[in-house]
CSV table of C-alpha atoms and ligand atoms in Angstrom, one decimal:
chain,number,residue,atom,x,y,z
I,1,MET,CA,-170.5,101.8,-137.5
I,2,ARG,CA,-171.0,104.9,-135.4
I,3,PHE,CA,-174.3,106.6,-134.7
I,4,PRO,CA,-176.1,108.4,-131.9
I,5,LEU,CA,-177.8,106.2,-129.4
I,6,ALA,CA,-181.1,108.0,-129.8
I,7,GLU,CA,-181.5,106.8,-133.4
I,8,ALA,CA,-180.1,103.4,-132.8
I,9,ILE,CA,-182.1,102.2,-129.9
I,10,ASN,CA,-184.7,104.5,-128.7
I,11,PRO,CA,-186.8,106.6,-131.1
I,12,ASN,CA,-188.2,108.6,-128.2
I,13,PRO,CA,-185.3,109.1,-125.8
I,14,PHE,CA,-187.3,111.1,-123.3
I,15,GLU,CA,-186.6,114.3,-125.2
I,16,ARG,CA,-183.2,114.6,-123.7
I,17,ASN,CA,-180.2,115.0,-125.9
I,18,ASN,CA,-178.7,111.6,-125.3
I,19,THR,CA,-175.2,111.7,-126.7
I,20,MET,CA,-174.0,108.2,-125.9
I,21,GLU,CA,-172.3,106.9,-129.0
I,22,VAL,CA,-172.1,103.2,-130.0
I,23,ILE,CA,-169.2,101.9,-132.0
I,24,VAL,CA,-169.9,98.3,-133.1
I,25,CYS,CA,-166.7,96.5,-134.1
I,26,LYS,CA,-166.3,93.3,-136.1
I,27,ASN,CA,-164.3,91.5,-133.4
I,28,TYR,CA,-162.3,91.8,-130.2
I,29,ASP,CA,-159.2,93.0,-132.0
I,30,GLU,CA,-161.1,95.9,-133.5
I,31,VAL,CA,-162.6,96.7,-130.1
I,32,SER,CA,-159.1,96.8,-128.7
I,33,ALA,CA,-157.7,99.0,-131.5
I,34,LYS,CA,-160.6,101.4,-131.5
I,35,SER,CA,-160.6,101.9,-127.7
I,36,ALA,CA,-156.8,102.3,-127.7
I,37,GLU,CA,-157.2,105.0,-130.4
I,38,ILE,CA,-159.7,106.9,-128.3
I,39,VAL,CA,-157.5,106.7,-125.1
I,40,ALA,CA,-154.4,107.7,-127.1
I,41,ALA,CA,-156.1,110.8,-128.5
I,42,VAL,CA,-156.7,111.9,-124.9
I,43,ILE,CA,-153.1,111.3,-124.0
I,44,LYS,CA,-151.9,113.3,-127.0
I,45,ALA,CA,-154.3,116.1,-126.3
I,46,LYS,CA,-153.3,116.3,-122.6
I,47,PRO,CA,-149.9,114.8,-121.9
I,48,ASN,CA,-150.2,115.5,-118.1
I,49,GLY,CA,-153.8,114.2,-118.0
I,50,VAL,CA,-155.5,111.7,-115.7
I,51,LEU,CA,-156.5,108.3,-117.1
I,52,GLY,CA,-159.2,106.3,-115.2
I,53,LEU,CA,-158.4,102.6,-115.8
I,54,ALA,CA,-160.2,99.3,-115.5
I,55,THR,CA,-159.2,95.7,-115.1
I,56,GLY,CA,-161.0,92.5,-116.3
I,57,SER,CA,-160.2,90.5,-119.5
I,58,THR,CA,-161.9,93.0,-121.8
I,59,PRO,CA,-159.4,95.8,-121.7
I,60,GLU,CA,-156.3,93.5,-122.0
I,61,GLY,CA,-156.2,93.9,-125.8
I,62,MET,CA,-156.5,97.7,-125.5
I,63,TYR,CA,-153.6,97.8,-123.1
I,64,ALA,CA,-151.5,95.7,-125.4
I,65,LYS,CA,-152.2,98.2,-128.2
I,66,LEU,CA,-151.3,101.2,-126.0
I,67,VAL,CA,-148.0,99.5,-125.1
I,68,GLU,CA,-147.3,99.0,-128.8
I,69,MET,CA,-148.0,102.7,-129.5
I,70,ASN,CA,-145.8,103.7,-126.6
I,71,LYS,CA,-142.9,101.6,-127.9
I,72,LYS,CA,-143.3,103.1,-131.3
I,73,GLY,CA,-143.1,106.6,-129.7
I,74,GLU,CA,-146.6,107.5,-130.7
I,75,ILE,CA,-147.8,108.2,-127.1
I,76,ASP,CA,-145.9,109.4,-124.0
I,77,PHE,CA,-147.0,108.3,-120.5
I,78,SER,CA,-144.3,110.3,-118.7
I,79,GLY,CA,-146.7,113.0,-117.5
I,80,ILE,CA,-149.7,110.8,-117.1
I,81,THR,CA,-151.5,110.1,-113.8
I,82,THR,CA,-153.7,107.0,-113.5
I,83,VAL,CA,-156.6,106.1,-111.1
I,84,ASN,CA,-158.0,102.6,-111.2
I,85,LEU,CA,-161.6,101.8,-110.5
I,86,ASP,CA,-161.3,99.1,-107.9
I,87,GLU,CA,-159.4,96.4,-106.1
I,88,TYR,CA,-160.3,93.3,-104.2
I,89,TYR,CA,-160.3,93.7,-100.4
I,90,PRO,CA,-158.4,92.6,-98.6
I,91,ILE,CA,-155.7,91.5,-100.9
I,92,SER,CA,-151.9,92.1,-101.1
I,93,PRO,CA,-150.7,94.2,-104.1
I,94,GLU,CA,-148.2,91.4,-104.7
I,95,ASN,CA,-150.9,88.8,-105.1
I,96,ASP,CA,-151.0,87.9,-108.8
I,97,GLN,CA,-154.8,88.2,-108.7
I,98,SER,CA,-154.8,91.8,-107.3
I,99,TYR,CA,-155.7,94.5,-109.7
I,100,ARG,CA,-152.4,96.3,-108.9
I,101,TYR,CA,-150.6,93.3,-110.1
I,102,PHE,CA,-152.8,93.1,-113.2
I,103,MET,CA,-152.1,96.8,-114.1
I,104,ASN,CA,-148.3,96.4,-113.6
I,105,LYS,CA,-148.3,93.3,-115.8
I,106,ASN,CA,-150.6,94.6,-118.6
I,107,LEU,CA,-149.5,98.2,-118.8
I,108,PHE,CA,-147.4,100.0,-116.2
I,109,ASP,CA,-144.3,97.7,-116.5
I,110,HIS,CA,-144.2,98.2,-120.3
I,111,VAL,CA,-144.6,101.9,-120.8
I,112,ASN,CA,-142.7,105.0,-119.7
I,113,ILE,CA,-145.1,105.9,-116.9
I,114,ASP,CA,-143.9,107.1,-113.4
I,115,LYS,CA,-145.2,104.3,-111.2
I,116,ALA,CA,-145.6,106.9,-108.4
I,117,LYS,CA,-148.3,108.5,-110.4
I,118,THR,CA,-150.3,105.2,-110.8
I,119,ASN,CA,-153.1,104.7,-108.3
I,120,VAL,CA,-155.1,101.6,-107.4
I,121,PRO,CA,-157.1,101.5,-104.1
I,122,ASN,CA,-154.9,99.8,-101.5
I,123,GLY,CA,-156.2,96.3,-100.9
I,124,ALA,CA,-153.8,95.9,-98.0
I,125,ALA,CA,-154.9,99.0,-96.1
I,126,PRO,CA,-155.8,98.1,-92.5
I,127,ASP,CA,-159.0,100.2,-92.5
I,128,GLY,CA,-161.0,99.8,-95.7
I,129,ASP,CA,-163.4,102.6,-95.0
I,130,ALA,CA,-160.5,105.0,-94.4
I,131,GLU,CA,-158.8,103.9,-97.6
I,132,ALA,CA,-162.0,104.4,-99.5
I,133,ALA,CA,-162.3,108.0,-98.1
I,134,ARG,CA,-158.7,108.7,-98.9
I,135,TYR,CA,-159.0,107.4,-102.5
I,136,GLU,CA,-162.3,109.3,-103.1
I,137,ALA,CA,-160.7,112.6,-101.9
I,138,TYR,CA,-157.6,111.9,-104.1
I,139,VAL,CA,-159.6,111.3,-107.3
I,140,ARG,CA,-161.7,114.4,-106.5
I,141,SER,CA,-158.5,116.5,-105.9
I,142,LEU,CA,-157.4,115.6,-109.4
I,143,GLY,CA,-160.7,116.9,-110.7
I,144,GLY,CA,-161.8,113.5,-111.9
I,145,ALA,CA,-160.3,111.5,-114.8
I,146,ASP,CA,-159.9,113.1,-118.3
I,147,ILE,CA,-161.1,109.7,-119.6
I,148,GLN,CA,-162.4,106.8,-117.7
I,149,VAL,CA,-162.2,103.3,-119.2
I,150,LEU,CA,-164.8,100.8,-118.1
I,151,GLY,CA,-165.8,97.2,-118.6
I,152,ILE,CA,-169.2,95.9,-117.7
I,153,GLY,CA,-170.2,92.8,-115.7
I,154,ARG,CA,-172.7,90.4,-117.2
I,155,ASN,CA,-175.1,91.5,-114.5
I,156,GLY,CA,-174.6,95.2,-115.5
I,157,HIS,CA,-172.0,96.0,-112.7
I,158,ILE,CA,-169.5,98.7,-113.2
I,159,ALA,CA,-166.2,98.4,-111.3
I,160,PHE,CA,-167.7,96.7,-108.3
I,161,ASN,CA,-170.9,98.6,-108.1
I,162,GLU,CA,-173.3,95.6,-108.1
I,163,PRO,CA,-177.0,95.7,-108.9
I,164,ASP,CA,-178.9,96.5,-105.7
I,165,THR,CA,-181.8,98.5,-104.4
I,166,GLU,CA,-179.4,101.3,-103.5
I,167,LEU,CA,-176.0,102.3,-104.9
I,168,VAL,CA,-173.3,104.2,-103.0
I,169,PRO,CA,-172.1,107.2,-105.1
I,170,VAL,CA,-168.6,107.5,-103.6
I,171,THR,CA,-165.6,105.1,-103.2
I,172,HIS,CA,-166.5,102.4,-100.7
I,173,VAL,CA,-166.0,98.9,-99.4
I,174,THR,CA,-168.6,96.5,-100.9
I,175,SER,CA,-169.4,92.9,-100.9
I,176,LEU,CA,-169.4,91.0,-104.2
I,177,THR,CA,-172.4,89.2,-105.5
I,178,GLU,CA,-172.5,85.4,-106.1
I,179,ASP,CA,-172.6,86.1,-109.8
I,180,THR,CA,-169.5,88.2,-109.8
I,181,ILE,CA,-167.6,85.8,-107.6
I,182,ASP,CA,-168.6,83.1,-110.0
I,183,ALA,CA,-167.6,85.1,-113.1
I,184,ASN,CA,-164.2,86.0,-111.5
I,185,ALA,CA,-163.5,82.4,-110.3
I,186,ARG,CA,-161.9,81.6,-113.6
I,187,PHE,CA,-158.9,83.7,-112.5
I,188,PHE,CA,-158.5,81.9,-109.1
I,189,ALA,CA,-157.9,78.3,-108.1
I,190,SER,CA,-161.5,78.1,-107.1
I,191,ALA,CA,-164.6,80.2,-106.3
I,192,ALA,CA,-163.7,79.9,-102.6
I,193,ASP,CA,-160.5,81.8,-103.2
I,194,VAL,CA,-162.2,84.8,-104.8
I,195,PRO,CA,-162.2,87.6,-102.2
I,196,THR,CA,-165.7,88.4,-101.0
I,197,HIS,CA,-165.2,92.2,-100.7
I,198,ALA,CA,-163.7,95.0,-102.8
I,199,LEU,CA,-162.9,98.7,-102.7
I,200,THR,CA,-164.6,100.4,-105.5
I,201,MET,CA,-165.2,103.9,-106.9
I,202,GLY,CA,-168.9,104.7,-106.7
I,203,MET,CA,-171.0,105.7,-109.7
I,204,GLY,CA,-170.6,109.3,-108.7
I,205,THR,CA,-166.8,109.0,-108.7
I,206,ILE,CA,-167.0,107.4,-112.1
I,207,LEU,CA,-169.4,110.0,-113.5
I,208,SER,CA,-167.0,112.8,-112.4
I,209,ALA,CA,-164.8,111.7,-115.3
I,210,LYS,CA,-164.9,114.2,-118.2
I,211,LYS,CA,-165.2,111.4,-120.8
I,212,ILE,CA,-166.1,107.8,-120.4
I,213,ILE,CA,-165.4,104.8,-122.7
I,214,ILE,CA,-167.1,101.5,-122.0
I,215,LEU,CA,-165.8,98.3,-123.6
I,216,ALA,CA,-168.0,95.2,-124.0
I,217,ASN,CA,-167.1,92.0,-125.8
I,218,GLY,CA,-169.1,88.8,-126.4
I,219,LYS,CA,-172.6,87.6,-126.3
I,220,ASN,CA,-172.7,87.2,-122.5
I,221,LYS,CA,-172.6,91.0,-122.2
I,222,HIS,CA,-175.5,91.5,-124.6
I,223,ASP,CA,-178.3,91.7,-122.0
I,224,ALA,CA,-176.4,94.1,-119.7
I,225,VAL,CA,-175.5,96.4,-122.6
I,226,MET,CA,-179.0,96.4,-124.0
I,227,GLN,CA,-180.4,97.4,-120.5
I,228,MET,CA,-177.9,100.2,-120.5
I,229,LEU,CA,-178.8,101.3,-124.0
I,230,LYS,CA,-182.5,101.6,-123.1
I,231,GLY,CA,-181.5,105.1,-121.9
I,232,THR,CA,-183.3,104.8,-118.5
I,233,VAL,CA,-181.6,104.6,-115.1
I,234,THR,CA,-182.0,101.8,-112.6
I,235,THR,CA,-180.0,100.5,-109.7
I,236,SER,CA,-180.6,97.0,-110.9
I,237,CYS,CA,-178.2,97.8,-113.7
I,238,PRO,CA,-175.4,100.2,-112.5
I,239,ALA,CA,-174.2,100.7,-116.1
I,240,SER,CA,-177.5,102.5,-116.8
I,241,PHE,CA,-176.2,105.4,-114.6
I,242,LEU,CA,-173.9,106.2,-117.5
I,243,ASN,CA,-177.0,107.7,-119.2
I,244,LEU,CA,-176.6,110.6,-116.7
I,245,HIS,CA,-173.3,111.5,-118.4
I,246,ASP,CA,-173.2,113.4,-121.7
I,247,ASP,CA,-169.9,112.1,-123.1
I,248,VAL,CA,-170.0,108.3,-123.1
I,249,ILE,CA,-168.8,106.0,-125.9
I,250,LEU,CA,-169.6,102.3,-126.0
I,251,VAL,CA,-167.2,100.2,-128.0
I,252,CYS,CA,-168.4,96.6,-128.4
I,253,ASP,CA,-168.2,93.8,-130.9
I,254,GLU,CA,-171.0,92.4,-133.1
I,255,ALA,CA,-171.5,89.4,-130.9
I,256,CYS,CA,-172.2,91.6,-127.9
I,257,TYR,CA,-174.4,94.0,-129.9
I,258,ASN,CA,-176.5,91.5,-131.8
I,259,GLY,CA,-176.7,88.9,-129.0
E,301,GLP,C1,-164.8,92.7,-112.8
E,301,GLP,C2,-164.3,94.1,-112.6
E,301,GLP,C3,-165.0,95.1,-113.6
E,301,GLP,C4,-165.0,94.5,-114.9
E,301,GLP,C5,-165.9,93.3,-115.0
E,301,GLP,C6,-165.9,92.6,-116.3
E,301,GLP,O1,-165.5,92.2,-111.8
E,301,GLP,N1,-164.4,94.6,-111.3
E,301,GLP,O2,-164.3,96.4,-113.5
E,301,GLP,O3,-165.5,95.5,-115.9
E,301,GLP,O4,-165.6,92.4,-113.9
E,301,GLP,O5,-164.8,91.8,-116.5
E,301,GLP,P1,-164.4,91.1,-117.9
E,301,GLP,O6,-163.9,92.2,-118.8
E,301,GLP,O7,-163.3,90.1,-117.5
E,301,GLP,O8,-165.7,90.5,-118.4
């Protein structure tokens, strides 16, 4: 199913030409296949392009499909540069819970990418603020990502931009909310082991991407996705800032969409 957001959700979308598209898939496998197809199209169109990548359980299936496509010779990563959204702080890149480790394990170790062109904020940098500034300048120097892949937190967070009264537009060090620590505890021995801080692109960095694809799977993302699809913008749902971009595709499953 594919239709413009305006018709689907909001019959009166504030008279702006809201071009967010919603693709509702039957299940997780279809979400993975559809999103991999969209990312692969960008890689084929721009073999030296910049991919903005995300971690979390949701994009794992998409990465597996991209690995398959690469093995079959359908897509070539040799000229591709990647920029990841975020990383825990502080954390060693060798820690198996770091996002650098996740990316190596799920994608980079299995495709013909030049590891030197893969970028994740450095969780081991001695000065977090300096690392955030360096990373922001680097992403901007690339002209932003050609496509940015996103997941969504159940509280509407994007990367580690958590709901708050104010959001920071650029890459920065942030503290994680209780809800996010709780949601991510499943990957750690206990909630106490989840780092309390992270380095994250800001919503402005994310919105500098030319195209954005946001993946959401399962009923527990329904409320956050519906808040985003209202078409308004609020710092209490960072995902709603995607309404400020004119090339966003949401790929979700029926359980997420229907609630
Ligand atoms: C994490 C990440 C986000 C991710 C989100 C959802 O905290 N920082 O980038 O989108 O949570 O994760 P999941 O896909 O596992 O639900």
